PDB file of C-alpha atoms in Angstrom:
ATOM      1  CA  UNK A   1      31.662  80.018 102.080  1.00 44.00           C
ATOM      2  CA  UNK A   2      29.922  82.540 103.752  1.00 48.00           C
ATOM      3  CA  UNK A   3      28.802  84.748 100.428  1.00 53.00           C
ATOM      4  CA  UNK A   4      27.879  81.678  98.407  1.00 54.00           C
ATOM      5  CA  UNK A   5      26.715  78.770 101.430  1.00 53.00           C
ATOM      6  CA  UNK A   6      25.211  80.590 104.285  1.00 48.00           C
ATOM      7  CA  UNK A   7      24.190  83.636 102.147  1.00 71.00           C
ATOM      8  CA  UNK A   8      25.497  85.683 104.951  1.00 84.00           C
ATOM      9  CA  UNK A   9      27.098  88.577 103.107  1.00 88.00           C
ATOM     10  CA  UNK A  10      27.529  90.883 105.161  1.00 90.00           C
ATOM     11  CA  UNK A  11      30.088  88.205 107.279  1.00 89.00           C
ATOM     12  CA  UNK A  12      31.650  87.988 103.192  1.00 90.00           C
ATOM     13  CA  UNK A  13      32.162  91.141 103.366  1.00 93.00           C
ATOM     14  CA  UNK A  14      33.866  91.554 106.396  1.00 93.00           C
ATOM     15  CA  UNK A  15      35.782  88.479 105.465  1.00 91.00           C
ATOM     16  CA  UNK A  16      36.916  89.914 101.919  1.00 94.00           C
ATOM     17  CA  UNK A  17      37.682  93.327 103.653  1.00 94.00           C
ATOM     18  CA  UNK A  18      40.321  91.398 105.970  1.00 93.00           C
ATOM     19  CA  UNK A  19      41.987  90.132 103.162  1.00 91.00           C
ATOM     20  CA  UNK A  20      42.462  93.809 101.523  1.00 92.00           C
ATOM     21  CA  UNK A  21      43.707  95.147 105.020  1.00 90.00           C
ATOM     22  CA  UNK A  22      46.253  92.244 105.293  1.00 90.00           C
ATOM     23  CA  UNK A  23      48.225  93.029 102.719  1.00 87.00           C
ATOM     24  CA  UNK A  24      47.355  95.919  99.617  1.00 87.00           C
ATOM     25  CA  UNK A  25      50.415  95.293  98.095  1.00 89.00           C
ATOM     26  CA  UNK A  26      49.988  91.828  97.113  1.00 90.00           C
ATOM     27  CA  UNK A  27      48.067  91.231  94.626  1.00 92.00           C
ATOM     28  CA  UNK A  28      47.513  87.114  95.294  1.00 91.00           C
ATOM     29  CA  UNK A  29      45.181  87.989  97.985  1.00 91.00           C
ATOM     30  CA  UNK A  30      44.064  91.580  96.809  1.00 94.00           C
ATOM     31  CA  UNK A  31      42.757  91.387  94.257  1.00 95.00           C
ATOM     32  CA  UNK A  32      40.381  88.682  94.383  1.00 95.00           C
ATOM     33  CA  UNK A  33      38.881  90.227  97.041  1.00 95.00           C
ATOM     34  CA  UNK A  34      38.373  93.142  95.246  1.00 97.00           C
ATOM     35  CA  UNK A  35      36.515  91.287  92.617  1.00 96.00           C
ATOM     36  CA  UNK A  36      34.362  89.441  94.929  1.00 95.00           C
ATOM     37  CA  UNK A  37      34.183  92.707  96.947  1.00 97.00           C
ATOM     38  CA  UNK A  38      32.704  94.233  93.257  1.00 97.00           C
ATOM     39  CA  UNK A  39      30.115  91.361  92.524  1.00 96.00           C
ATOM     40  CA  UNK A  40      28.684  92.167  95.924  1.00 96.00           C
ATOM     41  CA  UNK A  41      28.540  96.074  95.969  1.00 97.00           C
ATOM     42  CA  UNK A  42      27.211  96.015  91.899  1.00 97.00           C
ATOM     43  CA  UNK A  43      24.390  94.064  93.495  1.00 94.00           C
ATOM     44  CA  UNK A  44      23.633  95.718  96.299  1.00 95.00           C
ATOM     45  CA  UNK A  45      24.152  99.147  94.706  1.00 96.00           C
ATOM     46  CA  UNK A  46      26.323 100.535  97.249  1.00 97.00           C
ATOM     47  CA  UNK A  47      28.108 102.678  94.561  1.00 98.00           C
ATOM     48  CA  UNK A  48      31.141 104.406  96.980  1.00 98.00           C
ATOM     49  CA  UNK A  49      32.404 101.420  97.848  1.00 98.00           C
ATOM     50  CA  UNK A  50      32.638  99.706  94.662  1.00 98.00           C
ATOM     51  CA  UNK A  51      34.115 102.771  93.317  1.00 98.00           C
ATOM     52  CA  UNK A  52      36.980 101.843  96.252  1.00 97.00           C
ATOM     53  CA  UNK A  53      37.164  98.471  94.855  1.00 98.00           C
ATOM     54  CA  UNK A  54      37.040  99.127  91.127  1.00 98.00           C
ATOM     55  CA  UNK A  55      40.087 101.619  91.770  1.00 98.00           C
ATOM     56  CA  UNK A  56      42.403  98.963  93.965  1.00 97.00           C
ATOM     57  CA  UNK A  57      41.550  96.559  90.616  1.00 97.00           C
ATOM     58  CA  UNK A  58      42.845  99.193  88.622  1.00 97.00           C
ATOM     59  CA  UNK A  59      46.017  99.346  90.644  1.00 95.00           C
ATOM     60  CA  UNK A  60      46.370  95.978  89.515  1.00 95.00           C
ATOM     61  CA  UNK A  61      45.646  95.742  86.302  1.00 96.00           C
ATOM     62  CA  UNK A  62      48.789  95.665  83.595  1.00 94.00           C
ATOM     63  CA  UNK A  63      47.170  95.758  80.534  1.00 96.00           C
ATOM     64  CA  UNK A  64      46.376  99.747  79.509  1.00 96.00           C
ATOM     65  CA  UNK A  65      42.282  98.987  77.811  1.00 96.00           C
ATOM     66  CA  UNK A  66      41.510  96.832  81.200  1.00 97.00           C
ATOM     67  CA  UNK A  67      43.092  99.887  83.073  1.00 98.00           C
ATOM     68  CA  UNK A  68      41.023 102.268  81.069  1.00 98.00           C
ATOM     69  CA  UNK A  69      37.628 100.384  81.196  1.00 98.00           C
ATOM     70  CA  UNK A  70      38.170 100.218  85.058  1.00 98.00           C
ATOM     71  CA  UNK A  71      38.540 103.887  85.289  1.00 98.00           C
ATOM     72  CA  UNK A  72      35.570 104.569  82.751  1.00 98.00           C
ATOM     73  CA  UNK A  73      33.622 102.913  84.950  1.00 98.00           C
ATOM     74  CA  UNK A  74      34.240 104.307  88.189  1.00 98.00           C
ATOM     75  CA  UNK A  75      33.671 107.745  86.408  1.00 98.00           C
ATOM     76  CA  UNK A  76      30.624 106.911  84.695  1.00 98.00           C
ATOM     77  CA  UNK A  77      29.329 105.969  88.872  1.00 98.00           C
ATOM     78  CA  UNK A  78      31.234 109.208  90.395  1.00 98.00           C
ATOM     79  CA  UNK A  79      29.302 111.304  87.547  1.00 97.00           C
ATOM     80  CA  UNK A  80      25.929 109.722  87.245  1.00 97.00           C
ATOM     81  CA  UNK A  81      25.219 107.463  90.736  1.00 97.00           C
ATOM     82  CA  UNK A  82      27.038 109.318  92.952  1.00 98.00           C
ATOM     83  CA  UNK A  83      26.421 113.383  91.239  1.00 97.00           C
ATOM     84  CA  UNK A  84      30.347 113.981  91.863  1.00 98.00           C
ATOM     85  CA  UNK A  85      31.423 115.957  88.432  1.00 97.00           C
ATOM     86  CA  UNK A  86      34.660 116.812  90.080  1.00 97.00           C
ATOM     87  CA  UNK A  87      35.665 113.489  90.985  1.00 98.00           C
ATOM     88  CA  UNK A  88      34.475 112.163  87.730  1.00 98.00           C
ATOM     89  CA  UNK A  89      36.606 114.950  86.075  1.00 98.00           C
ATOM     90  CA  UNK A  90      39.502 114.041  87.942  1.00 98.00           C
ATOM     91  CA  UNK A  91      39.193 109.928  87.013  1.00 98.00           C
ATOM     92  CA  UNK A  92      38.743 111.229  83.323  1.00 98.00           C
ATOM     93  CA  UNK A  93      42.221 113.150  83.774  1.00 97.00           C
ATOM     94  CA  UNK A  94      43.780 110.184  84.686  1.00 98.00           C
ATOM     95  CA  UNK A  95      42.994 108.243  81.815  1.00 98.00           C
ATOM     96  CA  UNK A  96      44.032 110.745  79.366  1.00 96.00           C
ATOM     97  CA  UNK A  97      47.434 110.644  81.314  1.00 96.00           C
ATOM     98  CA  UNK A  98      47.038 106.761  80.471  1.00 96.00           C
ATOM     99  CA  UNK A  99      46.434 107.785  76.856  1.00 95.00           C
ATOM    100  CA  UNK A 100      46.124 111.313  75.992  1.00 93.00           C
ATOM    101  CA  UNK A 101      43.667 110.754  72.519  1.00 91.00           C
ATOM    102  CA  UNK A 102      41.142 108.864  74.663  1.00 95.00           C
ATOM    103  CA  UNK A 103      37.545 110.347  72.801  1.00 93.00           C
ATOM    104  CA  UNK A 104      35.768 109.018  75.594  1.00 96.00           C
ATOM    105  CA  UNK A 105      37.253 110.897  78.039  1.00 97.00           C
ATOM    106  CA  UNK A 106      38.042 114.114  75.926  1.00 96.00           C
ATOM    107  CA  UNK A 107      34.158 113.636  75.280  1.00 96.00           C
ATOM    108  CA  UNK A 108      32.826 113.437  79.285  1.00 97.00           C
ATOM    109  CA  UNK A 109      35.819 116.027  80.223  1.00 98.00           C
ATOM    110  CA  UNK A 110      33.466 118.587  77.308  1.00 97.00           C
ATOM    111  CA  UNK A 111      30.667 117.571  78.763  1.00 97.00           C
ATOM    112  CA  UNK A 112      31.655 117.865  82.336  1.00 98.00           C
ATOM    113  CA  UNK A 113      33.539 121.268  82.024  1.00 98.00           C
ATOM    114  CA  UNK A 114      30.048 122.470  80.463  1.00 97.00           C
ATOM    115  CA  UNK A 115      27.844 121.702  83.052  1.00 95.00           C
ATOM    116  CA  UNK A 116      30.173 122.833  85.622  1.00 96.00           C
ATOM    117  CA  UNK A 117      31.158 125.981  83.658  1.00 97.00           C
ATOM    118  CA  UNK A 118      34.822 125.833  84.199  1.00 98.00           C
ATOM    119  CA  UNK A 119      35.420 127.557  80.588  1.00 98.00           C
ATOM    120  CA  UNK A 120      39.258 127.934  80.652  1.00 98.00           C
ATOM    121  CA  UNK A 121      39.051 123.580  81.325  1.00 98.00           C
ATOM    122  CA  UNK A 122      37.075 123.067  78.564  1.00 98.00           C
ATOM    123  CA  UNK A 123      39.513 125.600  76.303  1.00 98.00           C
ATOM    124  CA  UNK A 124      42.260 123.000  77.282  1.00 97.00           C
ATOM    125  CA  UNK A 125      40.384 119.984  75.820  1.00 97.00           C
ATOM    126  CA  UNK A 126      39.447 121.519  73.075  1.00 97.00           C
ATOM    127  CA  UNK A 127      42.652 122.423  72.271  1.00 96.00           C
ATOM    128  CA  UNK A 128      43.849 118.862  73.308  1.00 94.00           C
ATOM    129  CA  UNK A 129      41.343 117.818  70.620  1.00 93.00           C
ATOM    130  CA  UNK A 130      43.137 120.274  67.763  1.00 92.00           C
ATOM    131  CA  UNK A 131      46.270 119.062  68.592  1.00 88.00           C
ATOM    132  CA  UNK A 132      45.585 115.425  68.199  1.00 88.00           C
ATOM    133  CA  UNK A 133      43.078 115.796  64.809  1.00 89.00           C
ATOM    134  CA  UNK A 134      44.686 116.628  61.249  1.00 90.00           C
ATOM    135  CA  UNK A 135      41.175 116.849  59.822  1.00 92.00           C
ATOM    136  CA  UNK A 136      41.280 120.894  58.389  1.00 88.00           C
ATOM    137  CA  UNK A 137      37.685 121.060  58.925  1.00 89.00           C
ATOM    138  CA  UNK A 138      37.294 119.697  62.549  1.00 92.00           C
ATOM    139  CA  UNK A 139      40.205 122.120  63.484  1.00 92.00           C
ATOM    140  CA  UNK A 140      38.651 125.516  62.087  1.00 92.00           C
ATOM    141  CA  UNK A 141      35.054 124.106  64.248  1.00 93.00           C
ATOM    142  CA  UNK A 142      37.245 123.423  67.319  1.00 95.00           C
ATOM    143  CA  UNK A 143      39.358 127.101  66.851  1.00 95.00           C
ATOM    144  CA  UNK A 144      35.460 128.491  66.369  1.00 95.00           C
ATOM    145  CA  UNK A 145      34.226 126.560  69.346  1.00 96.00           C
ATOM    146  CA  UNK A 146      37.182 128.229  71.459  1.00 98.00           C
ATOM    147  CA  UNK A 147      36.901 131.686  69.981  1.00 97.00           C
ATOM    148  CA  UNK A 148      33.184 131.609  70.923  1.00 97.00           C
ATOM    149  CA  UNK A 149      34.246 130.336  74.736  1.00 98.00           C
ATOM    150  CA  UNK A 150      36.587 133.127  74.925  1.00 98.00           C
ATOM    151  CA  UNK A 151      33.857 135.713  73.766  1.00 96.00           C
ATOM    152  CA  UNK A 152      30.711 134.984  75.092  1.00 96.00           C
ATOM    153  CA  UNK A 153      31.772 132.985  78.685  1.00 97.00           C
ATOM    154  CA  UNK A 154      34.890 134.335  79.578  1.00 97.00           C
ATOM    155  CA  UNK A 155      34.806 138.243  77.716  1.00 96.00           C
ATOM    156  CA  UNK A 156      38.424 137.928  76.561  1.00 97.00           C
ATOM    157  CA  UNK A 157      37.990 139.477  73.506  1.00 96.00           C
ATOM    158  CA  UNK A 158      41.926 139.253  73.020  1.00 96.00           C
ATOM    159  CA  UNK A 159      42.166 135.481  72.712  1.00 97.00           C
ATOM    160  CA  UNK A 160      38.928 135.871  70.937  1.00 97.00           C
ATOM    161  CA  UNK A 161      40.631 137.488  68.155  1.00 97.00           C
ATOM    162  CA  UNK A 162      43.709 135.078  68.281  1.00 96.00           C
ATOM    163  CA  UNK A 163      41.434 132.277  67.994  1.00 96.00           C
ATOM    164  CA  UNK A 164      39.185 133.715  65.288  1.00 96.00           C
ATOM    165  CA  UNK A 165      42.400 134.681  63.437  1.00 96.00           C
ATOM    166  CA  UNK A 166      43.472 131.003  63.969  1.00 94.00           C
ATOM    167  CA  UNK A 167      40.390 130.258  62.168  1.00 94.00           C
ATOM    168  CA  UNK A 168      40.845 132.467  59.198  1.00 94.00           C
ATOM    169  CA  UNK A 169      44.607 131.303  58.783  1.00 92.00           C
ATOM    170  CA  UNK A 170      42.800 127.984  57.925  1.00 87.00           C
ATOM    171  CA  UNK A 171      40.338 129.013  56.089  1.00 89.00           C
ATOM    172  CA  UNK A 172      41.026 132.576  54.912  1.00 91.00           C
ATOM    173  CA  UNK A 173      37.335 132.847  53.289  1.00 92.00           C
ATOM    174  CA  UNK A 174      35.497 132.095  56.341  1.00 91.00           C
ATOM    175  CA  UNK A 175      32.791 134.280  56.866  1.00 94.00           C
ATOM    176  CA  UNK A 176      31.782 133.059  60.660  1.00 93.00           C
ATOM    177  CA  UNK A 177      34.915 134.294  61.582  1.00 95.00           C
ATOM    178  CA  UNK A 178      35.301 137.546  59.656  1.00 95.00           C
ATOM    179  CA  UNK A 179      32.157 138.741  61.276  1.00 95.00           C
ATOM    180  CA  UNK A 180      33.161 137.627  64.175  1.00 95.00           C
ATOM    181  CA  UNK A 181      36.490 139.903  63.730  1.00 95.00           C
ATOM    182  CA  UNK A 182      34.365 142.760  62.808  1.00 95.00           C
ATOM    183  CA  UNK A 183      32.271 142.316  66.006  1.00 94.00           C
ATOM    184  CA  UNK A 184      35.200 141.761  68.195  1.00 95.00           C
ATOM    185  CA  UNK A 185      37.361 144.996  66.446  1.00 92.00           C
ATOM    186  CA  UNK A 186      34.010 147.234  66.679  1.00 91.00           C
ATOM    187  CA  UNK A 187      34.099 146.460  70.565  1.00 89.00           C
ATOM    188  CA  UNK A 188      37.782 146.921  71.141  1.00 87.00           C
ATOM    189  CA  UNK A 189      37.447 150.637  69.529  1.00 88.00           C
ATOM    190  CA  UNK A 190      34.397 151.874  72.107  1.00 74.00           C
TER     191      UNK A 190
END
């Protein structure tokens, strides 16, 4: 009533917040209040508050697809609006806990780990992708990326050699991997 008829949005927010505080475990009161607050916070561009109510809705979502959609919205707000890459990373990890093959979250984590210079974590995501694919050329490309990160970003020659050898196991004629291994072995000799 406060929100729609009286146009008193601030009072409506107080009312809905009280409903949330009554019993957060009761979906009969919590879910409608969270959905109403979502609408209000969205229209007012109150991103932090919006993330909070979307997380509340996520806790009640029985459908995996709905839960993933809500978490994807949260991560998008955290990354782009709130400029909180660490929070966005954690939210994408929650999505991957629900669905380890979620391509959107894997893409986002690749982007976020590259942006935040989190090379070991990026390698972990690339390994997840490698484990999920049956395409030989995609696996080769993923191992080549892993090897390049070990070599160029982490200065870890031993693991770069292992990764390039994995590329050669799958594709013995791979000139890029052969060239990289020659370069790495020469470096190790120095």
